[in-house]
mmCIF file of C-alpha atoms in Angstrom:
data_model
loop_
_atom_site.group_PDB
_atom_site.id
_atom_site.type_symbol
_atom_site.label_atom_id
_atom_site.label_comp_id
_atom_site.label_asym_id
_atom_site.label_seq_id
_atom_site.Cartn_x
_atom_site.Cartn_y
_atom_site.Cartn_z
ATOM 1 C CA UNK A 1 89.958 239.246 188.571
ATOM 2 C CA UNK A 2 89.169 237.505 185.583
ATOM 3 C CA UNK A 3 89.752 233.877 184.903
ATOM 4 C CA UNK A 4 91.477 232.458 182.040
ATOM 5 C CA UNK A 5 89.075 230.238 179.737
ATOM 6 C CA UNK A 6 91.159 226.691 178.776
ATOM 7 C CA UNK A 7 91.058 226.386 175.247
ATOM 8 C CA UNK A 8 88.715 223.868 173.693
ATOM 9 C CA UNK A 9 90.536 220.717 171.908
ATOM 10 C CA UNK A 10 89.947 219.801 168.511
ATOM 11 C CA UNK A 11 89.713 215.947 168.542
ATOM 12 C CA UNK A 12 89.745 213.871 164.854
ATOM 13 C CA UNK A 13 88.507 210.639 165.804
ATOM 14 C CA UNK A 14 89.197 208.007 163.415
ATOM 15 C CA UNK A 15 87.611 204.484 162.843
ATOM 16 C CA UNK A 16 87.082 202.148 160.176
ATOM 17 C CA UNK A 17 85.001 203.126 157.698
ATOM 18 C CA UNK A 18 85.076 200.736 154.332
ATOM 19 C CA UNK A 19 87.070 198.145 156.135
ATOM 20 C CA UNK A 20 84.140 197.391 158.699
ATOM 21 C CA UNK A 21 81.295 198.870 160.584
ATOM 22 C CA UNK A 22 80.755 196.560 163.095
ATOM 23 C CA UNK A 23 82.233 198.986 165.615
ATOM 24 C CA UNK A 24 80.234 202.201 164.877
ATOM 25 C CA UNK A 25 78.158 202.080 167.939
ATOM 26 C CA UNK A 26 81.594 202.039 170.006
ATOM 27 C CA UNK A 27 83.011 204.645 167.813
ATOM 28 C CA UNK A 28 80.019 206.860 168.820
ATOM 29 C CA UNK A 29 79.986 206.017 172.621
ATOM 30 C CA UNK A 30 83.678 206.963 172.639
ATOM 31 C CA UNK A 31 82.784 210.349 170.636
ATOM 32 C CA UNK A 32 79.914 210.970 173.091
ATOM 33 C CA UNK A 33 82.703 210.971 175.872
ATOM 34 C CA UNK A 34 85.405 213.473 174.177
ATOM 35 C CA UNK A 35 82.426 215.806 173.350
ATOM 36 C CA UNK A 36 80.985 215.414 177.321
ATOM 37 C CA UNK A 37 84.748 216.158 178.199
ATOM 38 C CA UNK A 38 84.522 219.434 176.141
ATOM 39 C CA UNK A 39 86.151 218.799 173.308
ATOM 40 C CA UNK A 40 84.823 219.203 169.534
ATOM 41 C CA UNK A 41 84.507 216.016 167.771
ATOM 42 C CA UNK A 42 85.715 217.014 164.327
ATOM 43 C CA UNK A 43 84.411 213.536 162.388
ATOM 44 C CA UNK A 44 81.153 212.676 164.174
ATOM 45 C CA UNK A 45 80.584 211.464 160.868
ATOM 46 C CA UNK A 46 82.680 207.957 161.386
ATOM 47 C CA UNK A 47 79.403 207.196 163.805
ATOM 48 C CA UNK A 48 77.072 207.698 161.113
ATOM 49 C CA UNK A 49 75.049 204.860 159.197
ATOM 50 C CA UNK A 50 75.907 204.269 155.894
ATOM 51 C CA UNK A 51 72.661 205.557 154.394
ATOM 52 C CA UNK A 52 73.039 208.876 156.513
ATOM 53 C CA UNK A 53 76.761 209.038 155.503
ATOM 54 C CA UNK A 54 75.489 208.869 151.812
ATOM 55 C CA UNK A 55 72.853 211.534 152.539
ATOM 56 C CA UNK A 56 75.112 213.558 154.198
ATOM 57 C CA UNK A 57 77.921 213.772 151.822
ATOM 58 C CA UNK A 58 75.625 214.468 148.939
ATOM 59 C CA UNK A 59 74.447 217.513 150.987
ATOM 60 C CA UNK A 60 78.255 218.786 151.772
ATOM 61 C CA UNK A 61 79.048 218.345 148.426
ATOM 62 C CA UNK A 62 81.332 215.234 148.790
ATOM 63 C CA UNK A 63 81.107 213.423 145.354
ATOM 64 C CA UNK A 64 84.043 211.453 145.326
ATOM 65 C CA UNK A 65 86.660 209.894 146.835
ATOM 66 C CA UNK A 66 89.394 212.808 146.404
ATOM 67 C CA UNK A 67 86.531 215.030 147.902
ATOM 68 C CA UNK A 68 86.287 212.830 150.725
ATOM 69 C CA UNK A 69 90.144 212.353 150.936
ATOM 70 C CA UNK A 70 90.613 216.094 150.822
ATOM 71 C CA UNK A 71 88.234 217.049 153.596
ATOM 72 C CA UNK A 72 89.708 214.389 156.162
ATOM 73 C CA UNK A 73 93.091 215.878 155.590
ATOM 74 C CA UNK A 74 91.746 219.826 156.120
ATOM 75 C CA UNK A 75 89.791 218.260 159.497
ATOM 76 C CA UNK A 76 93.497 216.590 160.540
ATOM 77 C CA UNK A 77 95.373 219.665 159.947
ATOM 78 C CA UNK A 78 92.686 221.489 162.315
ATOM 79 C CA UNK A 79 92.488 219.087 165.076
ATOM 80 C CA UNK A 80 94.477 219.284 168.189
ATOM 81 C CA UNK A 81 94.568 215.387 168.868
ATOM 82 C CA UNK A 82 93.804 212.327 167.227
ATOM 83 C CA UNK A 83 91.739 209.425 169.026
ATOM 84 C CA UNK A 84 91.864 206.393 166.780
ATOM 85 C CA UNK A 85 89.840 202.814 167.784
ATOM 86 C CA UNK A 86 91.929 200.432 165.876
ATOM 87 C CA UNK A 87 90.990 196.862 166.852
ATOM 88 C CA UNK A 88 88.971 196.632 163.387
ATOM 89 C CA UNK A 89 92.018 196.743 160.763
ATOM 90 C CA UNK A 90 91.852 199.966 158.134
ATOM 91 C CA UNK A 91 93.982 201.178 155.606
ATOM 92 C CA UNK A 92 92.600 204.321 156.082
ATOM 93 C CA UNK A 93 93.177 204.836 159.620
ATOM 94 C CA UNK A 94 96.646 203.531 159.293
ATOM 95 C CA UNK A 95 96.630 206.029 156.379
ATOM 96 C CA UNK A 96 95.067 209.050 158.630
ATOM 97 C CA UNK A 97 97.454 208.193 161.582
ATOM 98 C CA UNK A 98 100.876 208.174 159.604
ATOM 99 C CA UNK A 99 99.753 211.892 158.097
ATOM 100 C CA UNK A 100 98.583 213.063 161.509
ATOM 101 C CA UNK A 101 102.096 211.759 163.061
ATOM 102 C CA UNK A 102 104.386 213.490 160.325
ATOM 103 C CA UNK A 103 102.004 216.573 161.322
ATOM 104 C CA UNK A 104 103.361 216.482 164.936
ATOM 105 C CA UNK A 105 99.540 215.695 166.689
ATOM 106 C CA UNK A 106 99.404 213.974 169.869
ATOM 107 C CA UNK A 107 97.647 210.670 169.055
ATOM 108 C CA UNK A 108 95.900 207.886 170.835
ATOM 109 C CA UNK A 109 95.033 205.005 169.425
ATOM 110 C CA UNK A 110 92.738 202.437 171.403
ATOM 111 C CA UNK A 111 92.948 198.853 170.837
ATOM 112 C CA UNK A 112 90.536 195.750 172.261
ATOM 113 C CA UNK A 113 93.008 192.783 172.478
ATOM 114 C CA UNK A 114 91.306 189.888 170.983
ATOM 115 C CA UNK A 115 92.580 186.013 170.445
ATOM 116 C CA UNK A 116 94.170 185.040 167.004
ATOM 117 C CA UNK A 117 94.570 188.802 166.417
ATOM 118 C CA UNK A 118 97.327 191.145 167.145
ATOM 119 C CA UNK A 119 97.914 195.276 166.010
ATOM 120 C CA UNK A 120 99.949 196.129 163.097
ATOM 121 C CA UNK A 121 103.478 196.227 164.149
ATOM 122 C CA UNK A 122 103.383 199.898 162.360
ATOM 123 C CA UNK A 123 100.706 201.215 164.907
ATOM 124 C CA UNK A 124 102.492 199.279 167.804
ATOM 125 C CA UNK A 125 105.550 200.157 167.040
ATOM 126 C CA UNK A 126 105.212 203.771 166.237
ATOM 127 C CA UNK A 127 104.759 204.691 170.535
ATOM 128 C CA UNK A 128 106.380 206.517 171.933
ATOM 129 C CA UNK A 129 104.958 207.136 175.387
ATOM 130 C CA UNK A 130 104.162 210.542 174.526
ATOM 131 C CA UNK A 131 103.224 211.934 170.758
ATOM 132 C CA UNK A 132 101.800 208.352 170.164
ATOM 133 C CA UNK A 133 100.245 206.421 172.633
ATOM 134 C CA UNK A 134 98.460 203.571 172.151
ATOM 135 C CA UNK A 135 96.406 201.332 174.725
ATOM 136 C CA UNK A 136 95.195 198.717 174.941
ATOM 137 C CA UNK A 137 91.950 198.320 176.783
ATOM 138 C CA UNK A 138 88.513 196.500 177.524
ATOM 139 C CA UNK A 139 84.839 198.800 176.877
ATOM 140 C CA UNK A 140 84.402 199.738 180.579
ATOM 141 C CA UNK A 141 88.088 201.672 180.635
ATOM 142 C CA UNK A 142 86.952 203.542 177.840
ATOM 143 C CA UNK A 143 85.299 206.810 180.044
ATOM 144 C CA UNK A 144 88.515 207.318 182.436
ATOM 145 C CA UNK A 145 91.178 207.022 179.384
ATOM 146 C CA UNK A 146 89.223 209.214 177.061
ATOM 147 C CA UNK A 147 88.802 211.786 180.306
ATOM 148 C CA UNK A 148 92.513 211.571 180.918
ATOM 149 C CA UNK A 149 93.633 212.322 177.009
ATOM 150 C CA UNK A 150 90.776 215.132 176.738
ATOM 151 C CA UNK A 151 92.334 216.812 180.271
ATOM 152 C CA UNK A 152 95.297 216.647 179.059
ATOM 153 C CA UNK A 153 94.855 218.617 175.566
ATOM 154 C CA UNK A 154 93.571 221.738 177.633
#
């Protein structure tokens, strides 16, 4: 009798990138946990120092910002899932989540509630309890929520 291999998710992970970097040793903690799940981090790169990012997109041929542009949207349109940190405001990854939702991909957006600040009404606003989640959360929740989206993708 053979068994039936589960599939293994495609996850885009976005985080800010321009907007802040204060959060990229977070972002990669959080990427560390979909990939130990078993799911293929399709950006590792939003982890990445800015000097490696530099390197890095030099090397892949990225020489602009429509090159740049233009790969993120090929890696949305392959990914199963979107995991977005947004408690560090980004036009980009309100930009990324708005194309990934008119796509149809599951997304989950995690946000760290913090005094004096609150999430965009658009991000808030746009659950729906099922297609678009979003949760808000403290570091230490971070392995059983990202183990309960990544199960639930297979």
């Amino acid at each position: 009798m053979s068994q039936i291999e589960s599939k293994q998710p495609k996850i885009y992970f976005c985080g800010s990138m321009r907007a802040g970097r204060g959060d990229a040793d977070l972002y990669n903690k959080i990427m560390q946990k979909i990939d130990s799940c078993g799911a293929e981090v399709l950006t590792e790169f939003v982890g990445w120092s800015a000097s490696k990012m530099a390197d890095q997109n030099k090397h892949r041929g990225l020489q602009n910002d429509k090159d740049i542009h233009d790969q993120d949207v090929h890696l949305l349109q392959q990914a199963d899932a979107i995991v977005a940190e947004v408690t560090q405001p980004s036009l980009g990854v309100g930009y990324e989540l708005g194309r990934a939702q008119a796509m149809g991909k599951k997304i989950l957006c995690l946000y760290r509630p913090q005094p004096e600040k609150q999430l965009s009404a658009m991000i808030r606003g746009a659950e729906d309890g099922d297609k678009f989640v979003v949760k808000d959360y403290a570091v230490n929740e971070i392995d059983d929520i990202i183990t309960d989206f990544v199960s639930s993708q297979k």
